[in-house]
């Protein structure tokens, strides 16, 4: 029995032992889990801390220790909010945790005992025992120092960006003003070039002209040689001046290309004739290859095409001592509307080093500085060629081998046409039939008078001289002439005024050729407007002068003059004072808008004219001023000449000084007339547009 | 903002010039344009809050009783100081320009060939400035 009992005890003891062991294992396992959790907590970079219900710290992790700089021992049992920069706020936050059970992302700042601050976002929640009694709060304080830092950096970046924008704006303003200055400089340069060329041309006119005249007199061989030298230098100088002027024009985008039908083959061979002498002198060969497939008549600017090829061929001739120059013209492709043609000028001259082929198209550049010493030239030729080709939408290439030769080729497109080519001003041969031609030369400079007289005497024409427009008008009254050669700049009455007088007051249709040293488009435009038939640039080329005189006198009524006469019957040839170009441009030729504008003008202007006249008569200067003032803007819109605008401004000036000046009556009357005329014309235009756009 | 058209008032008693400006504006950008022959008409529509007003200086040239440009300008500014007003005039006179500036006009443009381009530039500047001001305010609010 005792044995049994003993064994029972043993069993119980063993059971207890097993239980104990299990308990120990369980404890060990729990301990492992606790350790594991602990090490996780300790590893966290965010400060973690537990707080009792009284606000005392009960536990914390390493990160919290690091943030405060205190030891764990010192921390435990202290008030947790002592470690924040704003203890009151910290207290409120943890009280909130107790009240609400949790709090999220409340911003606070931890203070290290050495003063370092750590910005944290405070997250906390209560923890409870198994009977749901609140034991304390677990707090996770997320370290947001980096975040804050980034935010600050971002703000700084924004400020910098704004500053940079400011600087950029400033730079832009500066750049804009610099552009303005540069543009002004370009304008000034152009003005200078055009003025200079004018000033140089005038004396050159006399030099070359008299040299030519003198060459026709009896001379000794030596004298002839010297004079020829003068003439050649003069011609070269004129070419140079023209080149400079051309370049300035292209630079300013003012080069205007004509679009006229011309015969390409004829035009080219005529030009190549010019080189014959030179080529024979140098004993080289000029070969012309012309593609027969090229349409006979094309639309383009033959003068500029000449200029391009002339420049290229004269370069080729200049740099070739022996061998061949080949000018080839090939049709690249053609469609219904246009033909693209490749022109090539090939020589066997000195060639261009490969690394210089890009430079030679620049202004004042030659392949080497020695080139100009040996061969002369300014280095403008190719620059002009490039500009001329490119502004017509073509492109130019060069291939070259040193000492072997160069090939310059360019392509241009020409429009095709069915129209016949205008007869180019063919140089008419001296015609025996036209002998007793009476020419009036209106020119104020004695030298030029003499030169023109000599030239015309040579042609066998009878010649009278008038020193200015006024004398010319008197002469026309007393004697009849076949043609007038009219200088533009003269004292007393200039060429424009004289022509205007002859056309409008005398109603004479006598052909008038303008003589001008300054061939700007503005002047040419003005010549046309006052009713001149043609112009000729100084220095006068005698053959051109002859052919122009003959051309005009042979058909005394050019086509457009006849048309105008038919329209106006016995009325004098009335020039249109309005020009709808501006309006067409502005409205993009929208007929409705144009009609609206014109209608407004027609409505507004007559009352203004009335107001102007009335206030002028009653000497109501203020009203006169405002009436004229109101007229001014519409002048430009309706394309009325700037002269009238200036006239209006003059009237304004008179009106504002409140006194009757000389000629103000005249001005007011002229203004009234021009506006009335403008109204008539615009009414016609209005009807025309209306009928064309029903 | 982007979908809303810029509203411009043009005021000029020169009907021809007024029309030509209107045409230019309509062709160059998608503006909403209102034209007025007198300052009085412009003011009666001022409650539509135009973005920009372009105003002729000499509005009383023909009709002496009409309100002149400066008076109109003052009334516009009294209604809303922030409406930019650009003055237009046919005369290129320094005292006219100064007069306009004294009455708080934003700019002064002479009626010439380049007038429209000037106006275009001014309008662009106004809007660029406005945009910068808005951005600045936004950033200030952020900071």
Coordinates of C-alpha atoms in Angstrom, one line a residue, chain A residues 155 158-159 162 165 169 172-173 176 582 585-588 590 593-594 596-597 600-602 604-605 608 611 620 622-623 625-627 629-634 636-638 649 652 656, chain B residues 12-24 26-28 56-62 64 89-91 93 111-113 116-117 121 128 132 135-140 142-143:
Chain A
X155 CA 10.6 77.4 -49.5
X158 CA 10.7 78.9 -54.3
X159 CA 12.2 82.2 -53.2
X162 CA 11.3 83.9 -57.9
X165 CA 12.5 84.9 -62.6
X169 CA 12.9 89.3 -66.6
X172 CA 15.0 90.0 -71.0
X173 CA 14.3 93.7 -70.7
X176 CA 15.0 93.8 -75.6
X582 CA -3.1 99.4 -95.9
X585 CA -3.5 94.3 -95.5
X586 CA -5.2 95.1 -92.2
X587 CA -8.4 93.4 -93.0
X588 CA -6.7 90.5 -94.8
X590 CA -12.0 90.8 -96.0
X593 CA -14.6 94.7 -93.0
X594 CA -13.2 96.9 -95.8
X596 CA -17.4 98.8 -93.0
X597 CA -14.3 100.9 -92.7
X600 CA -17.4 104.8 -91.6
X601 CA -14.9 107.1 -93.3
X602 CA -17.6 108.3 -95.7
X604 CA -17.4 110.8 -90.7
X605 CA -15.4 112.8 -93.1
X608 CA -15.3 117.1 -90.5
X611 CA -16.4 121.8 -89.5
X620 CA -12.6 129.4 -84.1
X622 CA -10.0 125.4 -81.1
X623 CA -12.6 123.9 -83.3
X625 CA -7.7 122.3 -84.3
X626 CA -9.9 119.4 -83.2
X627 CA -11.5 119.0 -86.6
X629 CA -6.9 116.5 -85.4
X630 CA -9.7 114.0 -86.0
X631 CA -8.8 113.8 -89.7
X632 CA -5.2 112.8 -89.2
X633 CA -5.5 109.1 -88.2
X634 CA -7.7 108.3 -91.2
X636 CA -2.8 106.6 -93.0
X637 CA -5.7 104.1 -92.9
X638 CA -7.0 105.2 -96.3
X649 CA -0.3 118.9 -88.7
X652 CA -2.9 122.2 -86.3
X656 CA -2.8 126.0 -81.6
Chain B
X12 CA -12.8 106.8 -79.4
X13 CA -15.0 109.3 -81.2
X14 CA -13.2 108.8 -84.4
X15 CA -15.3 106.0 -85.9
X16 CA -12.8 105.1 -88.6
X17 CA -10.0 104.7 -86.2
X18 CA -12.1 102.9 -83.7
X19 CA -13.2 100.4 -86.3
X20 CA -9.6 99.8 -87.5
X21 CA -8.5 99.1 -84.0
X22 CA -11.3 96.8 -83.4
X23 CA -10.4 94.9 -86.6
X24 CA -6.8 94.6 -85.6
X26 CA -10.2 90.8 -83.4
X27 CA -7.7 89.5 -85.9
X28 CA -4.8 89.2 -83.6
X56 CA -8.9 108.3 -76.6
X57 CA -7.5 111.5 -75.1
X58 CA -9.5 114.0 -77.2
X59 CA -13.1 112.8 -76.9
X60 CA -14.6 116.3 -77.0
X61 CA -13.1 117.4 -80.2
X62 CA -16.2 117.8 -82.2
X64 CA -17.8 120.3 -77.1
X89 CA -3.9 110.3 -78.7
X90 CA -3.0 111.6 -82.1
X91 CA -0.6 114.1 -80.7
X93 CA 3.1 115.8 -76.8
X111 CA -1.9 107.0 -82.8
X112 CA 0.5 106.1 -85.5
X113 CA 1.3 103.1 -87.6
X116 CA -1.5 98.6 -82.4
X117 CA 1.8 96.9 -81.8
X121 CA 2.7 94.7 -76.0
X128 CA 2.2 89.0 -67.3
X132 CA 3.2 87.4 -61.5
X135 CA 1.8 83.9 -58.2
X136 CA 3.6 86.0 -55.7
X137 CA 0.4 86.2 -53.5
X138 CA 0.1 82.5 -53.7
X139 CA 3.6 81.9 -52.6
X140 CA 3.3 84.5 -49.8
X142 CA 2.3 79.4 -48.6
X143 CA 5.1 80.9 -46.5

